[in-house]
Short mmCIF file of C-alpha atoms and ligand atoms in Angstrom, two decimals:
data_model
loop_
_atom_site.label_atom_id
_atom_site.label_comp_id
_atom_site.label_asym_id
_atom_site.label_seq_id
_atom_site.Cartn_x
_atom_site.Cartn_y
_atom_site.Cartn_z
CA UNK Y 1 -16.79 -4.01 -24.27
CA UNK Y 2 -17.08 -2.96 -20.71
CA UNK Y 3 -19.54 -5.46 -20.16
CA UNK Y 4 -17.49 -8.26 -21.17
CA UNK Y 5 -14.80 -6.46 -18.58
CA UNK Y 6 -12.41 -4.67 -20.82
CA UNK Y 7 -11.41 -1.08 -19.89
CA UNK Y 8 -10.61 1.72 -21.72
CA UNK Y 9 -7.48 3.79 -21.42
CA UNK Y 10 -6.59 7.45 -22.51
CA UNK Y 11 -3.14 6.20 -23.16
CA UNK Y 12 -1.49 4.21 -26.18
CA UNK Y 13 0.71 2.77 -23.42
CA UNK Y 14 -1.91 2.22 -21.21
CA UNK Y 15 -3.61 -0.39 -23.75
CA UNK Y 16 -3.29 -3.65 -25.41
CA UNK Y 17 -5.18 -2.92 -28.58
CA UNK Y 18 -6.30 0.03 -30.32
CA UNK Y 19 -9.46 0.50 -32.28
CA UNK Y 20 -9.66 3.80 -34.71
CA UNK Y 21 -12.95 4.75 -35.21
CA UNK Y 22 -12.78 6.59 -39.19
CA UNK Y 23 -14.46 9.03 -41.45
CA UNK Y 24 -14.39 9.12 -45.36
CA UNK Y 25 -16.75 12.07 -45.65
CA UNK Y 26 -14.48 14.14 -47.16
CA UNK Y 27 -10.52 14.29 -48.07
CA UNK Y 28 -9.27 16.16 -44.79
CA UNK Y 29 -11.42 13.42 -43.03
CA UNK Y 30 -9.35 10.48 -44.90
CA UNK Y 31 -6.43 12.17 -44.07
CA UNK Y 32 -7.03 12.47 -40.47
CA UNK Y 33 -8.22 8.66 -40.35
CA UNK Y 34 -5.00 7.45 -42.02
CA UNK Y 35 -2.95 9.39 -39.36
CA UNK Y 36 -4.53 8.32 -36.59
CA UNK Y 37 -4.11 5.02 -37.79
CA UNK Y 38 -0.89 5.65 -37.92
CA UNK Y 39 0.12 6.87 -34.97
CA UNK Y 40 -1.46 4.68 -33.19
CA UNK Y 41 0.80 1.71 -34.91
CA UNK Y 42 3.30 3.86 -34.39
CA UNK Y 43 2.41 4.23 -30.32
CA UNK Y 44 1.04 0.94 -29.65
CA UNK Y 45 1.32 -1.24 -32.51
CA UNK Y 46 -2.09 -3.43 -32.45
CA UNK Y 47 -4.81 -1.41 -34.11
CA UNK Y 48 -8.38 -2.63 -35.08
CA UNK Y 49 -9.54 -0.33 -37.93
CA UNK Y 50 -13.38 0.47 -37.91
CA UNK Y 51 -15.70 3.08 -39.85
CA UNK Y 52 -16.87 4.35 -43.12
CA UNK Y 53 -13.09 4.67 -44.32
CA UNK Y 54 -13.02 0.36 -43.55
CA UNK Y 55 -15.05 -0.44 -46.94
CA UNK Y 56 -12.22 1.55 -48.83
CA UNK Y 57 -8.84 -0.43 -49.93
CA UNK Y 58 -6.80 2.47 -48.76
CA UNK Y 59 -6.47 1.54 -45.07
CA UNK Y 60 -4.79 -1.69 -46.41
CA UNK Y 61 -2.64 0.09 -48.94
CA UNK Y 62 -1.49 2.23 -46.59
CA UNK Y 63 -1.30 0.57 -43.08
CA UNK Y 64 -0.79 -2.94 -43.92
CA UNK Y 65 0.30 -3.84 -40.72
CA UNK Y 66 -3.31 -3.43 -38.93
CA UNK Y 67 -4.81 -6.08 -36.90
CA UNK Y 68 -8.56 -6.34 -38.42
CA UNK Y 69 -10.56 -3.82 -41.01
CA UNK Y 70 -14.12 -3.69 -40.28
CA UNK Y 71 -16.95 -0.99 -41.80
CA UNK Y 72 -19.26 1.18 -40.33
CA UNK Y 73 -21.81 0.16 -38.25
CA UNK Y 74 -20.51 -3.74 -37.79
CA UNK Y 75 -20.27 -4.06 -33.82
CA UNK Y 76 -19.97 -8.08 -34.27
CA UNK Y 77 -16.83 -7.61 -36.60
CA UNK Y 78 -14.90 -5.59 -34.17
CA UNK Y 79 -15.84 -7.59 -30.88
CA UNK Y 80 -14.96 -10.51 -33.16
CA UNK Y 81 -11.24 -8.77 -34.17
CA UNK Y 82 -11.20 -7.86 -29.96
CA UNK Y 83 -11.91 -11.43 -29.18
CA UNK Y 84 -8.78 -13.08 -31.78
CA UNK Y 85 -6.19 -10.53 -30.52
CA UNK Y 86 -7.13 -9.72 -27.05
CA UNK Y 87 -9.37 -12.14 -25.21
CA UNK Y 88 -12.04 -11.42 -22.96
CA UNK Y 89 -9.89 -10.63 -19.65
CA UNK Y 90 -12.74 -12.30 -17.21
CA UNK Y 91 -16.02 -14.17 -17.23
CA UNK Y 92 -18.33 -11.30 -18.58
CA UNK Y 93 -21.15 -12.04 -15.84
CA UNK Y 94 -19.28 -12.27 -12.70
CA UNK Y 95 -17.74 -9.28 -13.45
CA UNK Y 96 -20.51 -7.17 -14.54
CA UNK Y 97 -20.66 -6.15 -10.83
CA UNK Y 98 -17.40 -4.39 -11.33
CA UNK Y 99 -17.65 -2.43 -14.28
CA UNK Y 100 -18.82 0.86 -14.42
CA UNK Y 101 -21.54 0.60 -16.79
CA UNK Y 102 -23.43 4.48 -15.89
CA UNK Y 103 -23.92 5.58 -19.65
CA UNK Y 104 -23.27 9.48 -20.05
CA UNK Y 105 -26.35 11.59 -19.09
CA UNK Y 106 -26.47 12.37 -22.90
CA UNK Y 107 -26.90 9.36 -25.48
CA UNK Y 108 -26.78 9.83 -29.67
CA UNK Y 109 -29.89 7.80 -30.78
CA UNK Y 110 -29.42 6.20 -34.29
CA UNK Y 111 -32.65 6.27 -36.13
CA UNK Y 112 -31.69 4.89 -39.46
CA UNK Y 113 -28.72 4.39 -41.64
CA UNK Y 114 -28.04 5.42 -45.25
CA UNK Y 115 -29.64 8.17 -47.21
CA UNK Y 116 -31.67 8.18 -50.62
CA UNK Y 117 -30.34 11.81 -51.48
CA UNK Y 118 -27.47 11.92 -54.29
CA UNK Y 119 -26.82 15.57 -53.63
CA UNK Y 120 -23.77 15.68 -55.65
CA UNK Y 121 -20.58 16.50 -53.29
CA UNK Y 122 -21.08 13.58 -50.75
CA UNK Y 123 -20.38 10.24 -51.39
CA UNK Y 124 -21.88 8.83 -47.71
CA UNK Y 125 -24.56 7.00 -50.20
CA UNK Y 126 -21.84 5.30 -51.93
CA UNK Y 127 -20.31 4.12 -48.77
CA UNK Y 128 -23.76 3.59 -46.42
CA UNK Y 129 -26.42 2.89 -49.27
CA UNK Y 130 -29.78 3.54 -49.23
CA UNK Y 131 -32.10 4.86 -46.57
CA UNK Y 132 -33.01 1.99 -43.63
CA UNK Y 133 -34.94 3.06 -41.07
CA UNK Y 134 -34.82 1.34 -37.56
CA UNK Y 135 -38.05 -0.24 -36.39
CA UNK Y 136 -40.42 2.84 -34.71
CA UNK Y 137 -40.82 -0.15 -31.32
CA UNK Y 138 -37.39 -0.57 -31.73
CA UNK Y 139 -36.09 2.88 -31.17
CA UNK Y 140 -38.31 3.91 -28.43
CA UNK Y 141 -37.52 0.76 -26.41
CA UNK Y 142 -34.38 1.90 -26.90
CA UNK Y 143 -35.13 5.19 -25.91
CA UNK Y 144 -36.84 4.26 -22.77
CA UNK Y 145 -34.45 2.28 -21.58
CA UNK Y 146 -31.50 5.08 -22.23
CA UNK Y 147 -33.73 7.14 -19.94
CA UNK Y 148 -34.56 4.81 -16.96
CA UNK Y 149 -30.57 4.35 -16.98
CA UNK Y 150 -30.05 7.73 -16.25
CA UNK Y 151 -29.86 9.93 -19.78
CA UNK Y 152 -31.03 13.17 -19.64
CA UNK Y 153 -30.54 14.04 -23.36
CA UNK Y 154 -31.18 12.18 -26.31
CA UNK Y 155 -29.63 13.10 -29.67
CA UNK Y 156 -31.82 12.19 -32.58
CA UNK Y 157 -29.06 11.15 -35.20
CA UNK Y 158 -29.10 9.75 -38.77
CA UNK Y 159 -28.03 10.60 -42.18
CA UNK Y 160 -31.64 12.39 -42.88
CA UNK Y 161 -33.95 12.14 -40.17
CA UNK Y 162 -36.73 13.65 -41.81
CA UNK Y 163 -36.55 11.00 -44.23
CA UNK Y 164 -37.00 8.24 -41.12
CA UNK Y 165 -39.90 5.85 -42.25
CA UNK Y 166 -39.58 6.57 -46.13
CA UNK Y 167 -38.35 3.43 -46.71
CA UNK Y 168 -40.87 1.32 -45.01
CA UNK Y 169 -43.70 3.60 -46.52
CA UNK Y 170 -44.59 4.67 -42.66
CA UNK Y 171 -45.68 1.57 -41.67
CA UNK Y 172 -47.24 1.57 -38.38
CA UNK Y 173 -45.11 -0.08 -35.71
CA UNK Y 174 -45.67 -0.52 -31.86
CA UNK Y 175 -44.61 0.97 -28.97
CA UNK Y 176 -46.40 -0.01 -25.26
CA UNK Y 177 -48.87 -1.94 -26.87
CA UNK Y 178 -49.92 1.59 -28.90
CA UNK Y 179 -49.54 2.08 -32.74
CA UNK Y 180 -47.32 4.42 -34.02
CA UNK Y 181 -46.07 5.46 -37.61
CA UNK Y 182 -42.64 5.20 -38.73
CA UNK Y 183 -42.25 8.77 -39.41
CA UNK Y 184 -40.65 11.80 -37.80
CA UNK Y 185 -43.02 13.46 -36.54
CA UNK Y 186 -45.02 10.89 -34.31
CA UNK Y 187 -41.33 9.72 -33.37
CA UNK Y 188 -40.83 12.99 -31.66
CA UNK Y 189 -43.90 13.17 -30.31
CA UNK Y 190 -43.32 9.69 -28.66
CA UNK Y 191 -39.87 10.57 -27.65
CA UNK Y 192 -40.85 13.72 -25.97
CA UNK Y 193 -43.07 11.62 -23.82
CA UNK Y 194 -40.39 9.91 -22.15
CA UNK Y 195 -39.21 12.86 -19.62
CA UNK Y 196 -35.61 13.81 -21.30
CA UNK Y 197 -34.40 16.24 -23.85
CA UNK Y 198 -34.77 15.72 -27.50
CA UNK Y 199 -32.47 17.07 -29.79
CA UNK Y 200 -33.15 16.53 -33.67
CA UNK Y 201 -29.85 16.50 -35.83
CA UNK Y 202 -29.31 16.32 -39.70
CA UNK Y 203 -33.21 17.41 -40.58
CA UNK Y 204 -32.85 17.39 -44.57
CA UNK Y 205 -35.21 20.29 -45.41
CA UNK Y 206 -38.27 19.19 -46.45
CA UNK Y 207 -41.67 20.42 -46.10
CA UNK Y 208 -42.90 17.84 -43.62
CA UNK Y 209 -40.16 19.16 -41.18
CA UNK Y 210 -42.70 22.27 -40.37
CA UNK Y 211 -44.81 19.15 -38.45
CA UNK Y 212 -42.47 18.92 -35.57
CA UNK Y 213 -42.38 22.98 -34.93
CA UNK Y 214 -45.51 22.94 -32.61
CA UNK Y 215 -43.70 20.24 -30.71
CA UNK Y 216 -40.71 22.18 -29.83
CA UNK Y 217 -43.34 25.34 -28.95
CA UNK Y 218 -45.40 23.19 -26.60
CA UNK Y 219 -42.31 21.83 -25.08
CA UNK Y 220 -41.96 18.03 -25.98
CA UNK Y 221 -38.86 18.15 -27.91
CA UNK Y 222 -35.97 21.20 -27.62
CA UNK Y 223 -36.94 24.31 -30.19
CA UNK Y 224 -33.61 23.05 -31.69
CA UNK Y 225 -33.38 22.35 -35.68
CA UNK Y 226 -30.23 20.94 -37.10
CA UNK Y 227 -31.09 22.10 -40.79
CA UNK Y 228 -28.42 21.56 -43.29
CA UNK Y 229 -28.85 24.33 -46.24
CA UNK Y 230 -25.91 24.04 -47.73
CA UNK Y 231 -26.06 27.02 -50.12
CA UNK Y 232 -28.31 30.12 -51.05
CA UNK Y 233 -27.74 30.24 -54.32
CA UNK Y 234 -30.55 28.55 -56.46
CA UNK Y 235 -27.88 27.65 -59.10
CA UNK Y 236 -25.42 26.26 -57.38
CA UNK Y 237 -28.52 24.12 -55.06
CA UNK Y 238 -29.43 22.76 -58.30
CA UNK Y 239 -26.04 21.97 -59.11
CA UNK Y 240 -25.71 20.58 -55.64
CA UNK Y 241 -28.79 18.64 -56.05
CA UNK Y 242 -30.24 20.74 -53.10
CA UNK Y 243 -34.05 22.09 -52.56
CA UNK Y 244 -33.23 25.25 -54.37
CA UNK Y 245 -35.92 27.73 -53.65
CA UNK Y 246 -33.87 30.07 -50.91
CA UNK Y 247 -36.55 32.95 -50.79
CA UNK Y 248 -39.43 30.23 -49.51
CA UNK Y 249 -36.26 28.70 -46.60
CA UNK Y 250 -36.05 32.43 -45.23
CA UNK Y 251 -39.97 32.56 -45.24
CA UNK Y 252 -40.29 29.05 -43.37
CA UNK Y 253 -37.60 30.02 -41.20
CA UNK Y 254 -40.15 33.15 -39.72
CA UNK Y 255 -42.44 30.92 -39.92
CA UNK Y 256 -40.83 28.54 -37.88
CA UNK Y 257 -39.65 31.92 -35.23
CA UNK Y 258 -43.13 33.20 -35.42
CA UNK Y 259 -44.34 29.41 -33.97
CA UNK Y 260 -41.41 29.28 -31.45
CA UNK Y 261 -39.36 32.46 -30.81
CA UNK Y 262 -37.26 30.39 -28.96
CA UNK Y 263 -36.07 28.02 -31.61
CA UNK Y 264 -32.26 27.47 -32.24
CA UNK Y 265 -31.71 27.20 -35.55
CA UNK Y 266 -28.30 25.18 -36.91
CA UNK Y 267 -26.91 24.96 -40.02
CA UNK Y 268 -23.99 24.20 -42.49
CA UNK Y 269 -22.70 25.54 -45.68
CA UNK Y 270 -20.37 24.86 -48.22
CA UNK Y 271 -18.48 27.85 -49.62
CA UNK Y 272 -16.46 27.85 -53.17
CA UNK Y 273 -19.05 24.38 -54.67
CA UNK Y 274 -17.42 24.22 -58.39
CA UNK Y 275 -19.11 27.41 -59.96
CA UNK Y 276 -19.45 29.16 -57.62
CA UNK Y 277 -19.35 33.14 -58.46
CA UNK Y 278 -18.49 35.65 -56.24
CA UNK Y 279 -21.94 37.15 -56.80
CA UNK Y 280 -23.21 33.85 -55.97
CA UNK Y 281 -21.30 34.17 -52.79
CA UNK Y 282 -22.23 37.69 -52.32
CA UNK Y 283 -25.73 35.77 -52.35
CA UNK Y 284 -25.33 33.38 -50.01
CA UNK Y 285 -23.45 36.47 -47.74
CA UNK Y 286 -26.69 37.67 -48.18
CA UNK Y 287 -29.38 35.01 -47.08
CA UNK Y 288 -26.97 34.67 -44.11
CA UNK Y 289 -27.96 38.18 -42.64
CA UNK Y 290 -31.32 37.40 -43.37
CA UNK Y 291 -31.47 34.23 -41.96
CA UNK Y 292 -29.56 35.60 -38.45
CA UNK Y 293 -29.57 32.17 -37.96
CA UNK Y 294 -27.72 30.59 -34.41
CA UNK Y 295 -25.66 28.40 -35.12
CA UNK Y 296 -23.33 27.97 -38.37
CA UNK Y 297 -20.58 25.90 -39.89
CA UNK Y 298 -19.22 26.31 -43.21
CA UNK Y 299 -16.85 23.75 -44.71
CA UNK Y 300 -14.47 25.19 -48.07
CA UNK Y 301 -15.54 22.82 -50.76
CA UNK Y 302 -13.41 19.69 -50.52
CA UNK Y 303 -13.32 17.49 -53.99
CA UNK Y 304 -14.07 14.14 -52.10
CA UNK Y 305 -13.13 11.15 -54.11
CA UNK Y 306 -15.80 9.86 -55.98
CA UNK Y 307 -18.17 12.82 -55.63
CA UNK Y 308 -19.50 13.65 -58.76
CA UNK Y 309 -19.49 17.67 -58.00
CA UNK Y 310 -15.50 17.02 -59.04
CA UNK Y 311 -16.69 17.21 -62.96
CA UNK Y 312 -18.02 20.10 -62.69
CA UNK Y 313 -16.78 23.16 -65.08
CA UNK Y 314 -15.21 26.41 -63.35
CA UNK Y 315 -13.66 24.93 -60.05
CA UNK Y 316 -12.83 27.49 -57.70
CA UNK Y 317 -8.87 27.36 -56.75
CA UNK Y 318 -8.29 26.25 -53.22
CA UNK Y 319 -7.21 29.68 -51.92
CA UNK Y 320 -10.51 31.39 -52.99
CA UNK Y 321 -12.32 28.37 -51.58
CA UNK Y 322 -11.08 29.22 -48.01
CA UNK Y 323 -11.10 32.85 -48.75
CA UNK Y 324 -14.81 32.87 -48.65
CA UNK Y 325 -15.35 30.43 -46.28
CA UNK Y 326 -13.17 32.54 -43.75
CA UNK Y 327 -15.15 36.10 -44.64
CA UNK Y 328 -18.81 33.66 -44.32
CA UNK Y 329 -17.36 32.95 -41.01
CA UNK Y 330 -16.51 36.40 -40.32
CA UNK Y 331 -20.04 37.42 -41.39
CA UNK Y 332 -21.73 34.90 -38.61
CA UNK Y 333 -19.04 35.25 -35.71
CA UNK Y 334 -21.23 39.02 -35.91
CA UNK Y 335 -24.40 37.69 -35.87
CA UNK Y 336 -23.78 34.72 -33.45
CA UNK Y 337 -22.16 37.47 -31.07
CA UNK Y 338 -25.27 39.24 -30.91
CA UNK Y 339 -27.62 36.65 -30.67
CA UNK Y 340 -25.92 35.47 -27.67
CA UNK Y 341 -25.29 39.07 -26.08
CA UNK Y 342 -29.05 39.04 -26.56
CA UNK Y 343 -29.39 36.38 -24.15
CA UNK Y 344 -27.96 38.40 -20.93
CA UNK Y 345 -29.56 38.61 -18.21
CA UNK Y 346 -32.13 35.80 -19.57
CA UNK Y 347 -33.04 32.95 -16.81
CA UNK Y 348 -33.01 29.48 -18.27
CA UNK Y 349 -32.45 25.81 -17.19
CA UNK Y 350 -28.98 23.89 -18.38
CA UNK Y 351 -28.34 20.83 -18.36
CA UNK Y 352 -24.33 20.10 -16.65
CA UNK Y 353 -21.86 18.62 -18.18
CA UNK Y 354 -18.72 19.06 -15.80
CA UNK Y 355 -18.33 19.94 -11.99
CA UNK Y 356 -15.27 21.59 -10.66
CA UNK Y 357 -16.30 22.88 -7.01
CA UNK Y 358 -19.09 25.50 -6.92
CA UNK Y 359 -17.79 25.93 -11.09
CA UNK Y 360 -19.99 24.16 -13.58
CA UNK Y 361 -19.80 23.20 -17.18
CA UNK Y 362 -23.58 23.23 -18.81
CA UNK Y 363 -25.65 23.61 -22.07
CA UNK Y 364 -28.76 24.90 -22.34
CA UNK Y 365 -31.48 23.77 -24.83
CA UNK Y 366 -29.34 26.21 -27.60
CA UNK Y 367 -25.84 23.92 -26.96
CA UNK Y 368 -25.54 20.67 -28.60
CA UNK Y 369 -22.75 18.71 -27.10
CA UNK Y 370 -19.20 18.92 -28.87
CA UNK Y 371 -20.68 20.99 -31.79
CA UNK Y 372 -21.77 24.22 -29.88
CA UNK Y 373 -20.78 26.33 -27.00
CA UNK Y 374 -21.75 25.71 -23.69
CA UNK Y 375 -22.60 27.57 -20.37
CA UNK Y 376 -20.31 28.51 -17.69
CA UNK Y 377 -21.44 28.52 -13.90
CA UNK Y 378 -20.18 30.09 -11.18
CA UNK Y 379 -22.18 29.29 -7.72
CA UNK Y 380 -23.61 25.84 -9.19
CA UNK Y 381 -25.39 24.42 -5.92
CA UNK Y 382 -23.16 22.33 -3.50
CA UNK Y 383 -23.39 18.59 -4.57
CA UNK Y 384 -24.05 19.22 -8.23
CA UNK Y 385 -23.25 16.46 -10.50
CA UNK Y 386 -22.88 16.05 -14.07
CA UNK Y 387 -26.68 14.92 -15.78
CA UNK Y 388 -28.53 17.68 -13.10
CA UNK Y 389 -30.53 20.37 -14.55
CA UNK Y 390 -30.08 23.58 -13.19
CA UNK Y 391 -31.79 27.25 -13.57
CA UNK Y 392 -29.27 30.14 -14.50
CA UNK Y 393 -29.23 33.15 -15.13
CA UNK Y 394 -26.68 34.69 -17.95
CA UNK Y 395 -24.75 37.18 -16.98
CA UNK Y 396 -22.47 37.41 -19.74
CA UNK Y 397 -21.51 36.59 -23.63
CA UNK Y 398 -18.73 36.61 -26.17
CA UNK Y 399 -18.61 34.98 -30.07
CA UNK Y 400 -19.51 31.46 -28.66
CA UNK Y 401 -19.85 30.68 -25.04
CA UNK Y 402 -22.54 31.96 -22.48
CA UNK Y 403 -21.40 32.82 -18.43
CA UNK Y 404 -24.08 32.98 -16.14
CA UNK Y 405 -24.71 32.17 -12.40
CA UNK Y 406 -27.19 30.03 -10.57
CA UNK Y 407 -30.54 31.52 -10.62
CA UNK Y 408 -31.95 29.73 -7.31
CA UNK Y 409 -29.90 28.02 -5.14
CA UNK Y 410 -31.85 24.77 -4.59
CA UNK Y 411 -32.59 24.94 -8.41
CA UNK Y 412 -30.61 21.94 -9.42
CA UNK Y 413 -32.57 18.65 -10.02
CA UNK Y 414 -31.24 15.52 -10.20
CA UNK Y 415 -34.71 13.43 -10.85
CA UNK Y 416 -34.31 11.55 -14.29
CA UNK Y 417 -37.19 13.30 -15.41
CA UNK Y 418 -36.84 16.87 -17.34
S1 SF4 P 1 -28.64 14.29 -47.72
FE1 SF4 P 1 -26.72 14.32 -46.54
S2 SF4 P 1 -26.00 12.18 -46.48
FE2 SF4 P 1 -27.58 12.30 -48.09
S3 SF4 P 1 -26.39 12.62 -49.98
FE3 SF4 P 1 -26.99 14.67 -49.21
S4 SF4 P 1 -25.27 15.36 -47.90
FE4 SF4 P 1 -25.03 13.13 -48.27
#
């Protein structure tokens, strides 16, 4: 859009049109779509709806008064909606010049779309279908050319991007002239050529996954893992449609620290899955102080519409749902406080965000953007901009967020290579 000269506003009074990006993951998620929709007829009064939530006829039941309902994923269909009720302001190549078209120094990379799980509380494959992987010569061109603009951080993203190639039975692509399989791990071993950080999100747990370890220990990609688990409980995995064997996912996981002690480790749960016991709880309490794992969300089980988990005997009533999920939380705000009060007085390169004087905003190869904390610097070398990497050294900790100060004064480096 900013190539064809249209600017964005923080404003509903600032703009001529709206577009609400949506979510239909889960209820809350619907709900929170369907209010912003909402209030943003109710602020401006044009609003292009796009999204997962777009391929549902609730938008329309609800907001009939929206401009244009497109689904997820369909770029065309909302520059097409743009186009019919707010046409291109100027001629899109004489005012290229113009527009500020410097792409963040981070940049989500979208590997493939859909998923060929059916794990039984999601209904993402009902909305996204199957597993399609992007092209292997596709992506890295993409890649490469994120990176000679200026991005510093690439975010691997996907459904299941351990599952990236399944569906074209690994064919071998081409990237440079060079063959290359359309698989995970020779995609991160090609990505971590290219000079930037690679972070891997959503890595469904399979065995295979183990391959990419001894890249993140020599280096090529960040010892970062993404690893949805879900639950501990072998019952309720199975009910979940989940790998179920917990005791082998602690063993892998020191296998995995043994390989790289520096790995960050992420993952989600869901607390109070229909059936769930309170010694089944007590179980997944337990893998969690095994695991010490870094970082950790945990959603209360929310009965999605259309998710078969809802027919499940033995629901567990909403209050007990969020009464676990709160003491799970409780149980890794103790171990996540530790883990980073073990990091003081550690020296290690972040990567800034924000600039306010001599005061920067960073992550470090533990902080994905928006999900986890980040690293506050004081004495951040004069002239630092957001996208340089700096060296640090922390100085201080509390349940999320690291402080530290600048290790070396003319640390910061502002090449576009890592
Ligand atoms: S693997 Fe992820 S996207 Fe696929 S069905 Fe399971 S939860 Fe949904």
């Amino acid at each position: 859009m900013r190539a064809e000269g249209y600017l964005t506003s923080k404003s509903y009074d600032d703009a001529d049109l709206v577009i609400v990006n949506t979510c239909g993951f889960i209820d809350a998620a619907v709900q929170e779509s369907l209010d912003a929709i909402g209030e943003a007829l109710n602020e401006n009064g044009k609003v292009i709806v796009t999204g997962c939530l777009g391929t549902k006829d609730v938008v329309r039941e609800t907001h009939p008064s929206v401009l244009a309902i497109t689904g997820p994923h369909d770029t065309p269909a909302v520059m097409q909606a743009v186009h019919q009720h707010l046409p291109k302001p100027h001629d899109p190549y004489t005012d290229l010049i113009g527009v500020k078209l410097t792409p963040p120094h981070y940049a989500y990379l979208k590997i493939s779309e859909g998923c060929n799980h059916r794990c039984t509380f999601c209904i993402i494959p009902s909305m996204r279908g199957d597993l399609v992987s992007r092209p292997i010569g596709e992506v890295m061109q993409e890649a490469e050319n994120l990176v000679k603009a200026g991005v510093k951080e690439l975010l691997v993203v996907s459904q299941d991007t351990s599952a990236y190639g399944v569906d074209m039975k690994y064919r071998t692509g081409f990237w440079g002239g060079k063959p290359l399989r359309t698989r995970m791990t020779e995609l991160c071993g090609a990505l971590g050529e290219l000079g930037a950080w690679v972070r891997l999100h959503y890595v469904y747990p399979y065995p295979h996954v183990d391959e990419v370890i001894p890249l993140m220990a020599e280096g090529k990609i960040l010892p970062y893992l993404d690893i949805p688990f879900q639950h501990a409980s072998p019952r309720i995995l199975k009910l979940m449609k989940r790998p179920a064997a917990a005791e082998k996912t602690l063993e892998r996981i020191r296998a995995w620290r043994t390989e790289c002690p520096d790995i960050t480790i992420r993952s989600t749960f869901i607390a109070g899955f229909p059936g769930e016991t309170e010694a089944e709880f007590q179980e997944l309490l337990s893998f969690l102080e095994e695991a010490q794992l870094d970082r950790v969300g945990c959603f209360a089980y929310s009965p999605v519409e259309g998710a078969t988990a809802n027919a499940l005997p033995d629901p567990v009533p909403e209050e007990v749902r969020e009464e676990r999920r709160a003491r799970f939380m409780e149980v890794q705000a103790a171990i996540s406080r530790e883990k980073l009060r073990a990091k003081v007085g550690r020296t290690m390169d972040v990567l800034v965000d924000e600039v306010a004087g001599r005061k920067a905003v960073a992550r470090s190869a533990a902080d994905a953007p928006e999900i986890d904390g980040v690293v506050h610097v004081r004495g951040a070398p004069q002239g630092t901009r957001a996208g340089d990497k700096i060296r640090v050294r922390i100085t201080g900790s509390n349940d999320h967020d690291l402080t530290a100060t600048c290790a070396i004064d003319s640390a910061r480096d502002s090449s576009t290579s890592a």
